[in-house]
Amino acid sequence: MNIDKCIKEVERDSRVVARACRIPYFPLVVESIDGSTVKDIDGNEYIDLLSSAGSINVGGGNEQIKKSINEQVNKFVHYTSAYLYNKPMIDLAEKLIKITPGKFPKKVAFGLSGSDANDGAIKFARAYTRRSSIITFIGAYHGATYGSMSMSAITTKMRRKMGPFLPGVYSFAYPNCYRCNYDKKECCCNLECLHQIEIAFDSYLPADEVAAVVIEPVQGDGGIIVPPRKYMEKLYEMCVKNKILFISEEVQQGFGRTGKWFGIDNFDLVPDVVVLGKSIADGMPLSAVVGKEDIMQSLDPPAHAFTTAANPVCCCSALSTIDIISQDGFLVQVNEMGNFIRDYLNNLKDKYHIIGDVRGLGMSIGVELVKDRIKKEKNTEAALKICYRCYEKGVLIVTLNGNVLRIQPPLIITKDEISRALEIIKSSIEDYLQGNISDDVLNFIKGW
Ligand SMILES: Cc1ncc(COP(=O)(O)O)c(C=O)c1O
């Protein structure tokens, strides 16, 4: 594998780009993308299991998307939607209202990133409820703006040196049944983790001062953790009872990723607000907060206006993305492929003791690597080395929360591509177990 040109570019990059903007994995400089194949500037090809961090769910270089983008570029690239109007934006708002859960009147507020959409969710929730506290979860990553980072609790490294953060944000344990804080099994627990919120309501966090619960329906960067259905139902009930808004943070899990349109659809719950980003426009900068009309009308203009939000080129990309995911059988295929991947990985789990857990919904899948299955000590070194070996063998895969392999391929990946990628994961695990991956790779790959 020759990566000379890539190495040169990475060296140039390190001289000019701030390190805070990057999570170092591989010296891969992208030349082109076709579906689930990423090509670097040295001509090497990789099967993509990352989908640009879940932001190109319908794959790179989709012809329908390129066509709609090009048509719009030829008309005009942008004119701010803060002052004037554009048709793709209005078309998209109508579509988002239709596809998001809930048959009540809604409104949409556009932005440019998942981060700003999360800030928007906080603003709308506070304005509507006239309450200030926000409940979020440990392990969550909601973004890099101040509001979204205030709600993130995944690693202190990320939050160092920039505080103080937004006041009024309270992070509780996410229901992680593989690592239950109370040593319980999902079948037989009393939702002790949820009870912590009730204890907070009784002791230091008045429920009638809580504006919203912001929760990912599958915790993504925390390690693809699927909450028990009964937890989500009870949390929802708790919100309804206390007039707290239930906000589903769908930036990573939305747009077909979990085999349903939105992650929350897996629980048959209808949130007051959904937060959208990443794959909404198949990688183009666009985000949206979609919520009940009275919530979304609670802020006065221009409290959530961005000059370059709702760019019509991005909106055209989003409209095509929605067309593609709406096609007959698309989501069925996501579920079938997801089951195929999980079955394969569960077979590997039977064979390799370092695989502690395989989990996920649709094509949002995590493989947790441990030093041993009893103590479940995180095997971060194995995860990083295996990712690096996969890269060397032509598969793009990264870690989450240190020791979890993140498997989120483009939803259009073929069975042949995914089978080849899984074989490479298997052989990379064997390379690791045989001590055939040098410590040197850890000089480059750092992960989260
Ligand atoms: C669940 C979730 N929310 C929000 C964000 C932030 O989105 P963005 O990077 O587009 O601002 C991310 C990004 O990784 C995410 O995974």
Tab-separated table of C-alpha atoms and ligand atoms in Angstrom:
chain	number	residue	atom	x	y	z
A	1	MET	CA	0.000	0.000	0.000
A	2	ASN	CA	1.540	3.248	-1.110
A	3	ILE	CA	0.385	6.373	0.745
A	4	ASP	CA	3.235	8.779	-0.089
A	5	LYS	CA	1.014	11.551	-1.448
A	6	CYS	CA	-1.353	11.237	1.494
A	7	ILE	CA	1.508	11.522	3.992
A	8	LYS	CA	2.765	14.707	2.319
A	9	GLU	CA	-0.681	16.317	2.491
A	10	VAL	CA	-1.159	15.281	6.120
A	11	GLU	CA	2.162	16.914	6.995
A	12	ARG	CA	1.072	20.126	5.228
A	13	ASP	CA	-2.247	19.946	7.044
A	14	SER	CA	-0.639	19.628	10.450
A	15	ARG	CA	1.267	22.857	9.814
A	16	VAL	CA	-1.869	24.898	9.154
A	17	VAL	CA	-4.978	23.303	10.702
A	18	ALA	CA	-5.715	23.527	14.434
A	19	ARG	CA	-5.578	20.160	16.178
A	20	ALA	CA	-8.828	20.876	18.033
A	21	CYS	CA	-10.688	20.315	14.761
A	22	ARG	CA	-9.704	16.694	14.330
A	23	ILE	CA	-9.789	13.209	15.827
A	24	PRO	CA	-6.692	11.497	14.395
A	25	TYR	CA	-7.299	8.080	12.821
A	26	PHE	CA	-5.612	7.537	9.452
A	27	PRO	CA	-3.472	9.561	7.054
A	28	LEU	CA	-6.166	9.326	4.399
A	29	VAL	CA	-6.664	12.227	2.022
A	30	VAL	CA	-9.887	11.729	0.094
A	31	GLU	CA	-9.780	11.969	-3.683
A	32	SER	CA	-13.273	10.730	-4.525
A	33	ILE	CA	-16.217	8.743	-3.200
A	34	ASP	CA	-18.514	6.426	-5.066
A	35	GLY	CA	-21.319	4.901	-3.016
A	36	SER	CA	-19.567	3.001	-0.228
A	37	THR	CA	-16.082	3.256	-1.712
A	38	VAL	CA	-13.670	5.981	-0.681
A	39	LYS	CA	-10.572	6.539	-2.815
A	40	ASP	CA	-7.462	8.326	-1.530
A	41	ILE	CA	-5.117	10.549	-3.539
A	42	ASP	CA	-2.652	7.649	-3.894
A	43	GLY	CA	-5.316	5.567	-5.614
A	44	ASN	CA	-6.084	3.196	-2.712
A	45	GLU	CA	-9.707	2.191	-2.204
A	46	TYR	CA	-11.515	1.609	1.080
A	47	ILE	CA	-14.908	0.168	1.957
A	48	ASP	CA	-16.627	2.796	4.052
A	49	LEU	CA	-18.066	1.671	7.399
A	50	LEU	CA	-18.190	5.216	8.751
A	51	SER	CA	-20.341	7.158	6.258
A	52	SER	CA	-18.485	10.353	7.050
A	53	ALA	CA	-19.462	9.985	10.727
A	54	GLY	CA	-23.004	9.079	9.770
A	55	SER	CA	-23.484	12.065	7.508
A	56	ILE	CA	-23.723	10.350	4.107
A	57	ASN	CA	-26.360	7.721	4.771
A	58	VAL	CA	-27.295	7.375	1.111
A	59	GLY	CA	-23.653	7.166	0.077
A	60	GLY	CA	-21.211	9.494	-1.605
A	61	GLY	CA	-21.649	10.721	-5.151
A	62	ASN	CA	-25.279	9.675	-5.562
A	63	GLU	CA	-26.388	10.595	-9.107
A	64	GLN	CA	-29.847	11.867	-8.138
A	65	ILE	CA	-28.356	14.113	-5.483
A	66	LYS	CA	-25.642	15.416	-7.814
A	67	LYS	CA	-28.258	16.243	-10.449
A	68	SER	CA	-30.495	18.168	-8.056
A	69	ILE	CA	-27.513	20.039	-6.610
A	70	ASN	CA	-26.211	20.970	-10.050
A	71	GLU	CA	-29.594	22.232	-11.204
A	72	GLN	CA	-29.805	24.510	-8.182
A	73	VAL	CA	-26.182	25.709	-8.509
A	74	ASN	CA	-26.997	26.815	-12.042
A	75	LYS	CA	-29.873	28.949	-10.731
A	76	PHE	CA	-28.245	30.464	-7.616
A	77	VAL	CA	-26.077	29.177	-4.788
A	78	HIS	CA	-27.440	31.172	-1.892
A	79	TYR	CA	-29.366	34.156	-0.744
A	80	THR	CA	-29.924	34.390	2.966
A	81	SER	CA	-33.174	32.917	4.185
A	82	ALA	CA	-33.095	35.348	7.090
A	83	TYR	CA	-34.277	38.124	4.690
A	84	LEU	CA	-35.616	36.431	1.548
A	85	TYR	CA	-37.208	33.091	0.721
A	86	ASN	CA	-36.267	30.115	-1.430
A	87	LYS	CA	-38.472	27.353	-2.755
A	88	PRO	CA	-36.300	24.318	-1.927
A	89	MET	CA	-36.303	25.424	1.719
A	90	ILE	CA	-40.100	25.640	1.839
A	91	ASP	CA	-40.451	22.280	0.019
A	92	LEU	CA	-38.052	20.740	2.507
A	93	ALA	CA	-39.804	22.176	5.560
A	94	GLU	CA	-43.066	20.656	4.295
A	95	LYS	CA	-41.395	17.288	3.752
A	96	LEU	CA	-39.721	17.287	7.181
A	97	ILE	CA	-43.040	18.035	8.827
A	98	LYS	CA	-44.510	15.031	7.009
A	99	ILE	CA	-41.784	12.473	7.737
A	100	THR	CA	-41.067	13.327	11.382
A	101	PRO	CA	-43.176	11.605	14.059
A	102	GLY	CA	-46.465	13.197	15.129
A	103	LYS	CA	-49.494	14.322	13.173
A	104	PHE	CA	-49.864	17.700	14.891
A	105	PRO	CA	-49.049	21.152	13.427
A	106	LYS	CA	-45.282	21.680	13.378
A	107	LYS	CA	-42.713	24.206	12.315
A	108	VAL	CA	-39.097	23.927	11.231
A	109	ALA	CA	-36.024	26.017	12.094
A	110	PHE	CA	-33.014	25.449	9.862
A	111	GLY	CA	-29.321	25.691	10.720
A	112	LEU	CA	-26.006	24.381	9.434
A	113	SER	CA	-24.847	21.698	11.846
A	114	GLY	CA	-26.100	19.241	14.409
A	115	SER	CA	-24.440	21.427	17.016
A	116	ASP	CA	-26.407	24.569	16.230
A	117	ALA	CA	-29.626	22.552	15.992
A	118	ASN	CA	-29.036	21.341	19.543
A	119	ASP	CA	-28.472	24.908	20.679
A	120	GLY	CA	-31.760	25.719	18.985
A	121	ALA	CA	-33.516	22.924	20.855
A	122	ILE	CA	-32.351	24.399	24.158
A	123	LYS	CA	-33.504	27.887	23.151
A	124	PHE	CA	-36.961	26.792	21.994
A	125	ALA	CA	-37.449	24.554	25.037
A	126	ARG	CA	-36.547	27.315	27.477
A	127	ALA	CA	-38.628	29.934	25.699
A	128	TYR	CA	-41.709	27.723	25.454
A	129	THR	CA	-41.661	26.315	28.970
A	130	ARG	CA	-40.182	29.398	30.666
A	131	ARG	CA	-38.085	26.883	32.590
A	132	SER	CA	-34.310	26.724	32.459
A	133	SER	CA	-33.039	23.255	33.369
A	134	ILE	CA	-32.165	20.687	30.738
A	135	ILE	CA	-31.692	16.968	31.363
A	136	THR	CA	-29.137	15.156	29.237
A	137	PHE	CA	-27.105	11.956	29.511
A	138	ILE	CA	-23.597	10.842	30.313
A	139	GLY	CA	-21.937	9.482	27.196
A	140	ALA	CA	-23.811	11.866	24.922
A	141	TYR	CA	-22.123	13.941	22.281
A	142	HIS	CA	-24.364	16.729	21.022
A	143	GLY	CA	-21.838	18.993	19.304
A	144	ALA	CA	-19.118	21.587	19.563
A	145	THR	CA	-20.958	24.890	20.050
A	146	TYR	CA	-21.280	26.077	23.649
A	147	GLY	CA	-24.865	24.937	24.100
A	148	SER	CA	-24.410	21.543	22.489
A	149	MET	CA	-21.108	20.965	24.249
A	150	SER	CA	-22.697	21.913	27.554
A	151	MET	CA	-25.085	19.011	26.968
A	152	SER	CA	-22.254	16.649	25.994
A	153	ALA	CA	-20.679	14.430	28.616
A	154	ILE	CA	-18.492	11.974	26.809
A	155	THR	CA	-14.954	12.957	27.673
A	156	THR	CA	-13.567	15.658	29.902
A	157	LYS	CA	-10.681	16.030	27.435
A	158	MET	CA	-13.047	17.717	25.019
A	159	ARG	CA	-14.361	20.181	27.581
A	160	ARG	CA	-11.101	21.180	29.212
A	161	LYS	CA	-9.905	24.788	29.289
A	162	MET	CA	-13.044	26.366	27.845
A	163	GLY	CA	-15.513	26.548	30.708
A	164	PRO	CA	-17.739	27.722	32.222
A	165	PHE	CA	-20.460	26.031	30.219
A	166	LEU	CA	-24.156	26.778	29.957
A	167	PRO	CA	-25.737	26.652	33.408
A	168	GLY	CA	-28.740	24.467	34.128
A	169	VAL	CA	-27.647	21.331	32.277
A	170	TYR	CA	-27.852	18.086	34.300
A	171	SER	CA	-26.382	14.835	32.943
A	172	PHE	CA	-27.718	11.489	34.137
A	173	ALA	CA	-26.554	7.945	33.373
A	174	TYR	CA	-27.777	6.627	30.013
A	175	PRO	CA	-29.396	3.196	30.355
A	176	ASN	CA	-26.457	1.020	29.353
A	177	CYS	CA	-27.461	-2.574	30.094
A	178	TYR	CA	-24.055	-3.992	29.155
A	179	ARG	CA	-22.460	-1.842	31.848
A	180	CYS	CA	-25.307	-1.464	34.314
A	181	ASN	CA	-24.268	0.680	37.277
A	182	TYR	CA	-26.565	-1.405	39.462
A	183	ASP	CA	-25.375	-4.831	38.306
A	184	LYS	CA	-28.838	-5.697	36.996
A	185	LYS	CA	-29.972	-7.515	33.855
A	186	GLU	CA	-32.372	-5.823	31.455
A	187	CYS	CA	-34.999	-8.529	31.959
A	188	CYS	CA	-35.193	-8.047	35.681
A	189	CYS	CA	-34.292	-4.506	36.617
A	190	ASN	CA	-36.501	-1.846	38.185
A	191	LEU	CA	-35.066	0.930	36.056
A	192	GLU	CA	-32.787	1.989	38.874
A	193	CYS	CA	-31.042	4.399	36.479
A	194	LEU	CA	-34.286	6.206	35.755
A	195	HIS	CA	-34.974	6.373	39.472
A	196	GLN	CA	-31.906	8.626	39.776
A	197	ILE	CA	-33.826	11.317	37.926
A	198	GLU	CA	-36.742	10.941	40.357
A	199	ILE	CA	-34.309	11.251	43.250
A	200	ALA	CA	-32.977	14.442	41.653
A	201	PHE	CA	-36.527	15.792	41.332
A	202	ASP	CA	-37.026	15.220	45.052
A	203	SER	CA	-33.677	16.561	46.199
A	204	TYR	CA	-32.070	19.275	44.068
A	205	LEU	CA	-33.711	19.604	40.652
A	206	PRO	CA	-37.350	20.718	40.830
A	207	ALA	CA	-39.213	18.944	38.027
A	208	ASP	CA	-41.275	22.065	37.374
A	209	GLU	CA	-38.066	23.931	36.520
A	210	VAL	CA	-36.986	21.392	33.895
A	211	ALA	CA	-37.632	22.542	30.341
A	212	ALA	CA	-36.626	19.423	28.431
A	213	VAL	CA	-35.066	16.016	28.352
A	214	VAL	CA	-32.737	15.767	25.372
A	215	ILE	CA	-31.996	12.145	24.571
A	216	GLU	CA	-30.497	10.200	21.669
A	217	PRO	CA	-32.787	7.238	20.909
A	218	VAL	CA	-29.606	5.200	20.473
A	219	GLN	CA	-26.590	6.746	22.132
A	220	GLY	CA	-24.192	7.122	19.229
A	221	ASP	CA	-20.774	8.380	20.207
A	222	GLY	CA	-21.260	6.875	23.656
A	223	GLY	CA	-20.869	3.489	21.923
A	224	ILE	CA	-24.107	2.699	20.023
A	225	ILE	CA	-26.065	1.942	23.172
A	226	VAL	CA	-29.656	0.857	22.655
A	227	PRO	CA	-31.829	1.789	25.632
A	228	PRO	CA	-34.452	-0.670	26.859
A	229	ARG	CA	-37.909	0.071	25.522
A	230	LYS	CA	-39.331	0.182	29.040
A	231	TYR	CA	-36.800	2.882	29.978
A	232	MET	CA	-37.800	5.078	27.059
A	233	GLU	CA	-41.495	4.605	27.788
A	234	LYS	CA	-41.110	5.489	31.459
A	235	LEU	CA	-38.889	8.469	30.695
A	236	TYR	CA	-41.502	9.696	28.247
A	237	GLU	CA	-44.247	9.225	30.861
A	238	MET	CA	-42.158	11.143	33.371
A	239	CYS	CA	-41.858	14.020	30.883
A	240	VAL	CA	-45.577	14.085	30.151
A	241	LYS	CA	-46.438	13.990	33.857
A	242	ASN	CA	-44.125	16.910	34.655
A	243	LYS	CA	-44.799	18.929	31.474
A	244	ILE	CA	-41.168	18.509	30.433
A	245	LEU	CA	-40.503	18.508	26.691
A	246	PHE	CA	-39.242	15.217	25.271
A	247	ILE	CA	-36.632	16.015	22.628
A	248	SER	CA	-35.288	13.266	20.418
A	249	GLU	CA	-31.755	14.048	19.285
A	250	GLU	CA	-31.659	12.384	15.880
A	251	VAL	CA	-28.542	13.978	14.434
A	252	GLN	CA	-26.732	10.630	14.164
A	253	GLN	CA	-29.578	8.114	14.406
A	254	GLY	CA	-32.067	9.780	12.069
A	255	PHE	CA	-32.561	9.419	8.325
A	256	GLY	CA	-32.845	5.659	8.154
A	257	ARG	CA	-29.770	4.812	10.193
A	258	THR	CA	-31.613	2.556	12.666
A	259	GLY	CA	-33.828	0.930	10.029
A	260	LYS	CA	-36.678	3.372	10.709
A	261	TRP	CA	-36.942	6.951	9.539
A	262	PHE	CA	-35.972	8.150	13.005
A	263	GLY	CA	-34.400	6.386	15.943
A	264	ILE	CA	-37.323	7.238	18.208
A	265	ASP	CA	-39.702	5.385	15.856
A	266	ASN	CA	-38.204	2.170	17.213
A	267	PHE	CA	-39.922	2.958	20.516
A	268	ASP	CA	-43.243	4.156	19.064
A	269	LEU	CA	-42.913	7.428	20.959
A	270	VAL	CA	-43.789	10.836	19.563
A	271	PRO	CA	-41.366	13.519	20.743
A	272	ASP	CA	-42.279	17.184	21.096
A	273	VAL	CA	-39.202	18.166	19.121
A	274	VAL	CA	-36.675	16.353	16.935
A	275	VAL	CA	-33.158	17.586	16.251
A	276	LEU	CA	-31.779	16.749	12.794
A	277	GLY	CA	-28.387	17.125	11.148
A	278	LYS	CA	-25.640	15.058	9.510
A	279	SER	CA	-27.373	12.892	6.863
A	280	ILE	CA	-30.315	15.241	6.388
A	281	ALA	CA	-28.592	16.556	3.243
A	282	ASP	CA	-26.230	13.624	2.664
A	283	GLY	CA	-23.196	15.493	3.945
A	284	MET	CA	-24.000	19.052	2.939
A	285	PRO	CA	-24.153	21.556	5.803
A	286	LEU	CA	-27.740	21.604	6.947
A	287	SER	CA	-29.602	20.992	10.181
A	288	ALA	CA	-33.123	21.418	11.429
A	289	VAL	CA	-35.129	21.578	14.598
A	290	VAL	CA	-38.635	20.286	13.926
A	291	GLY	CA	-41.224	20.580	16.651
A	292	LYS	CA	-44.775	21.273	17.691
A	293	GLU	CA	-45.904	24.582	16.288
A	294	ASP	CA	-46.476	26.376	19.595
A	295	ILE	CA	-43.014	25.377	20.820
A	296	MET	CA	-41.357	26.507	17.613
A	297	GLN	CA	-43.233	29.827	17.636
A	298	SER	CA	-42.144	30.665	21.162
A	299	LEU	CA	-39.019	32.626	20.164
A	300	ASP	CA	-39.142	36.024	18.524
A	301	PRO	CA	-37.230	36.801	15.334
A	302	PRO	CA	-34.343	36.617	14.734
A	303	ALA	CA	-33.530	34.407	17.733
A	304	HIS	CA	-32.499	31.422	15.609
A	305	ALA	CA	-31.499	32.850	12.229
A	306	PHE	CA	-28.207	32.034	10.509
A	307	THR	CA	-27.081	33.863	7.370
A	308	THR	CA	-26.162	30.722	5.455
A	309	ALA	CA	-28.774	28.357	6.900
A	310	ALA	CA	-31.235	26.613	4.591
A	311	ASN	CA	-28.904	27.057	1.670
A	312	PRO	CA	-31.014	26.020	-1.341
A	313	VAL	CA	-28.292	23.738	-2.731
A	314	CYS	CA	-28.230	21.865	0.591
A	315	CYS	CA	-32.032	21.800	0.669
A	316	CYS	CA	-32.081	20.219	-2.813
A	317	SER	CA	-29.654	17.593	-1.576
A	318	ALA	CA	-31.954	16.971	1.407
A	319	LEU	CA	-35.035	16.658	-0.815
A	320	SER	CA	-33.265	14.034	-2.938
A	321	THR	CA	-32.027	12.236	0.170
A	322	ILE	CA	-35.605	12.010	1.428
A	323	ASP	CA	-36.769	10.700	-1.990
A	324	ILE	CA	-34.129	7.977	-1.872
A	325	ILE	CA	-34.915	6.844	1.684
A	326	SER	CA	-38.655	6.920	0.834
A	327	GLN	CA	-38.202	4.389	-1.962
A	328	ASP	CA	-40.089	1.132	-1.491
A	329	GLY	CA	-38.035	-1.405	0.411
A	330	PHE	CA	-35.204	0.974	1.333
A	331	LEU	CA	-35.646	0.678	5.093
A	332	VAL	CA	-36.444	-3.047	4.849
A	333	GLN	CA	-33.063	-3.476	3.206
A	334	VAL	CA	-31.378	-1.456	6.002
A	335	ASN	CA	-32.845	-3.831	8.584
A	336	GLU	CA	-31.923	-6.948	6.616
A	337	MET	CA	-28.369	-5.801	6.109
A	338	GLY	CA	-28.146	-4.747	9.761
A	339	ASN	CA	-29.287	-8.218	10.877
A	340	PHE	CA	-26.776	-9.817	8.543
A	341	ILE	CA	-23.952	-7.710	10.019
A	342	ARG	CA	-24.991	-8.393	13.614
A	343	ASP	CA	-25.312	-12.153	12.957
A	344	TYR	CA	-21.820	-12.201	11.502
A	345	LEU	CA	-20.398	-10.235	14.420
A	346	ASN	CA	-22.196	-12.386	16.984
A	347	ASN	CA	-20.534	-15.413	15.406
A	348	LEU	CA	-17.199	-13.666	15.844
A	349	LYS	CA	-18.141	-12.997	19.455
A	350	ASP	CA	-18.524	-16.744	20.019
A	351	LYS	CA	-14.986	-17.160	18.744
A	352	TYR	CA	-13.005	-14.196	20.069
A	353	HIS	CA	-12.990	-13.428	23.792
A	354	ILE	CA	-12.150	-9.764	23.231
A	355	ILE	CA	-15.626	-9.120	21.832
A	356	GLY	CA	-17.714	-8.290	24.879
A	357	ASP	CA	-20.880	-7.071	23.211
A	358	VAL	CA	-22.460	-6.645	19.782
A	359	ARG	CA	-25.443	-4.301	19.652
A	360	GLY	CA	-27.389	-1.829	17.603
A	361	LEU	CA	-30.445	-1.172	15.492
A	362	GLY	CA	-30.570	-1.214	11.704
A	363	MET	CA	-27.151	-0.230	10.443
A	364	SER	CA	-26.082	1.568	13.608
A	365	ILE	CA	-23.927	-1.101	15.185
A	366	GLY	CA	-21.307	-1.189	17.929
A	367	VAL	CA	-18.835	-3.914	18.840
A	368	GLU	CA	-17.434	-3.450	22.324
A	369	LEU	CA	-13.928	-4.806	22.868
A	370	VAL	CA	-12.863	-5.814	26.371
A	371	LYS	CA	-9.813	-7.270	28.066
A	372	ASP	CA	-11.937	-9.963	29.639
A	373	ARG	CA	-15.625	-10.677	29.679
A	374	ILE	CA	-16.032	-10.779	33.434
A	375	LYS	CA	-14.460	-7.471	34.452
A	376	LYS	CA	-15.264	-5.874	31.075
A	377	GLU	CA	-12.207	-3.645	31.255
A	378	LYS	CA	-12.167	-1.562	28.072
A	379	ASN	CA	-9.692	-2.752	25.448
A	380	THR	CA	-8.937	0.551	23.787
A	381	GLU	CA	-5.596	-0.581	22.446
A	382	ALA	CA	-7.201	-3.520	20.641
A	383	ALA	CA	-9.883	-1.279	19.184
A	384	LEU	CA	-7.367	1.244	17.828
A	385	LYS	CA	-4.989	-1.371	16.453
A	386	ILE	CA	-7.803	-3.287	14.781
A	387	CYS	CA	-9.117	-0.084	13.182
A	388	TYR	CA	-5.660	0.714	11.883
A	389	ARG	CA	-5.156	-2.779	10.463
A	390	CYS	CA	-8.590	-2.579	8.808
A	391	TYR	CA	-7.511	0.679	7.185
A	392	GLU	CA	-4.330	-0.965	5.926
A	393	LYS	CA	-6.470	-3.725	4.433
A	394	GLY	CA	-8.955	-1.354	2.831
A	395	VAL	CA	-11.765	-0.774	5.337
A	396	LEU	CA	-12.644	2.495	7.052
A	397	ILE	CA	-13.783	1.943	10.592
A	398	VAL	CA	-13.268	4.003	13.758
A	399	THR	CA	-13.851	3.639	17.484
A	400	LEU	CA	-16.413	5.156	19.809
A	401	ASN	CA	-15.915	5.900	23.456
A	402	GLY	CA	-12.473	4.315	23.358
A	403	ASN	CA	-13.143	0.626	22.841
A	404	VAL	CA	-16.228	0.281	20.635
A	405	LEU	CA	-15.917	-0.418	16.917
A	406	ARG	CA	-18.328	1.847	15.062
A	407	ILE	CA	-20.134	0.147	12.199
A	408	GLN	CA	-22.306	2.631	10.353
A	409	PRO	CA	-21.815	2.033	6.630
A	410	PRO	CA	-23.715	3.967	3.982
A	411	LEU	CA	-27.197	2.477	3.945
A	412	ILE	CA	-26.804	1.620	0.266
A	413	ILE	CA	-23.817	-0.678	0.850
A	414	THR	CA	-24.034	-3.964	-1.071
A	415	LYS	CA	-23.922	-7.427	0.470
A	416	ASP	CA	-20.686	-8.102	-1.357
A	417	GLU	CA	-19.035	-4.944	0.025
A	418	ILE	CA	-20.198	-5.564	3.559
A	419	SER	CA	-19.119	-9.214	3.419
A	420	ARG	CA	-15.637	-8.208	2.296
A	421	ALA	CA	-15.457	-5.578	5.045
A	422	LEU	CA	-16.536	-8.069	7.718
A	423	GLU	CA	-13.919	-10.579	6.558
A	424	ILE	CA	-11.307	-7.836	6.921
A	425	ILE	CA	-12.510	-7.020	10.444
A	426	LYS	CA	-12.224	-10.720	11.291
A	427	SER	CA	-8.698	-11.051	9.938
A	428	SER	CA	-7.666	-7.818	11.688
A	429	ILE	CA	-8.940	-9.194	15.016
A	430	GLU	CA	-6.857	-12.317	14.370
A	431	ASP	CA	-3.822	-10.162	13.542
A	432	TYR	CA	-4.303	-8.375	16.853
A	433	LEU	CA	-4.701	-11.564	18.855
A	434	GLN	CA	-1.554	-13.001	17.283
A	435	GLY	CA	0.389	-9.866	18.252
A	436	ASN	CA	0.896	-8.929	14.614
A	437	ILE	CA	-0.040	-5.258	14.867
A	438	SER	CA	2.860	-3.086	15.945
A	439	ASP	CA	2.564	-0.498	18.729
A	440	ASP	CA	3.904	2.001	16.180
A	441	VAL	CA	0.442	2.433	14.697
A	442	LEU	CA	-0.620	4.054	17.966
A	443	ASN	CA	1.640	6.983	17.083
A	444	PHE	CA	-0.884	8.019	14.486
A	445	ILE	CA	-4.230	6.617	15.497
A	446	LYS	CA	-5.480	8.266	18.682
A	447	GLY	CA	-9.255	7.994	18.567
A	448	TRP	CA	-11.513	9.798	21.009
B	1	LIG	C1	-25.615	12.701	18.188
B	1	LIG	C2	-24.887	13.881	17.647
B	1	LIG	N1	-25.390	15.102	17.845
B	1	LIG	C3	-24.782	16.195	17.382
B	1	LIG	C4	-23.584	16.104	16.697
B	1	LIG	C5	-22.921	17.351	16.206
B	1	LIG	O1	-23.156	17.496	14.851
B	1	LIG	P1	-22.201	18.455	13.993
B	1	LIG	O2	-20.841	17.892	14.070
B	1	LIG	O3	-22.817	18.427	12.620
B	1	LIG	O4	-22.303	19.802	14.580
B	1	LIG	C6	-23.012	14.862	16.474
B	1	LIG	C7	-21.740	14.746	15.766
B	1	LIG	O5	-21.009	13.802	15.850
B	1	LIG	C8	-23.692	13.708	16.960
B	1	LIG	O6	-23.185	12.485	16.776
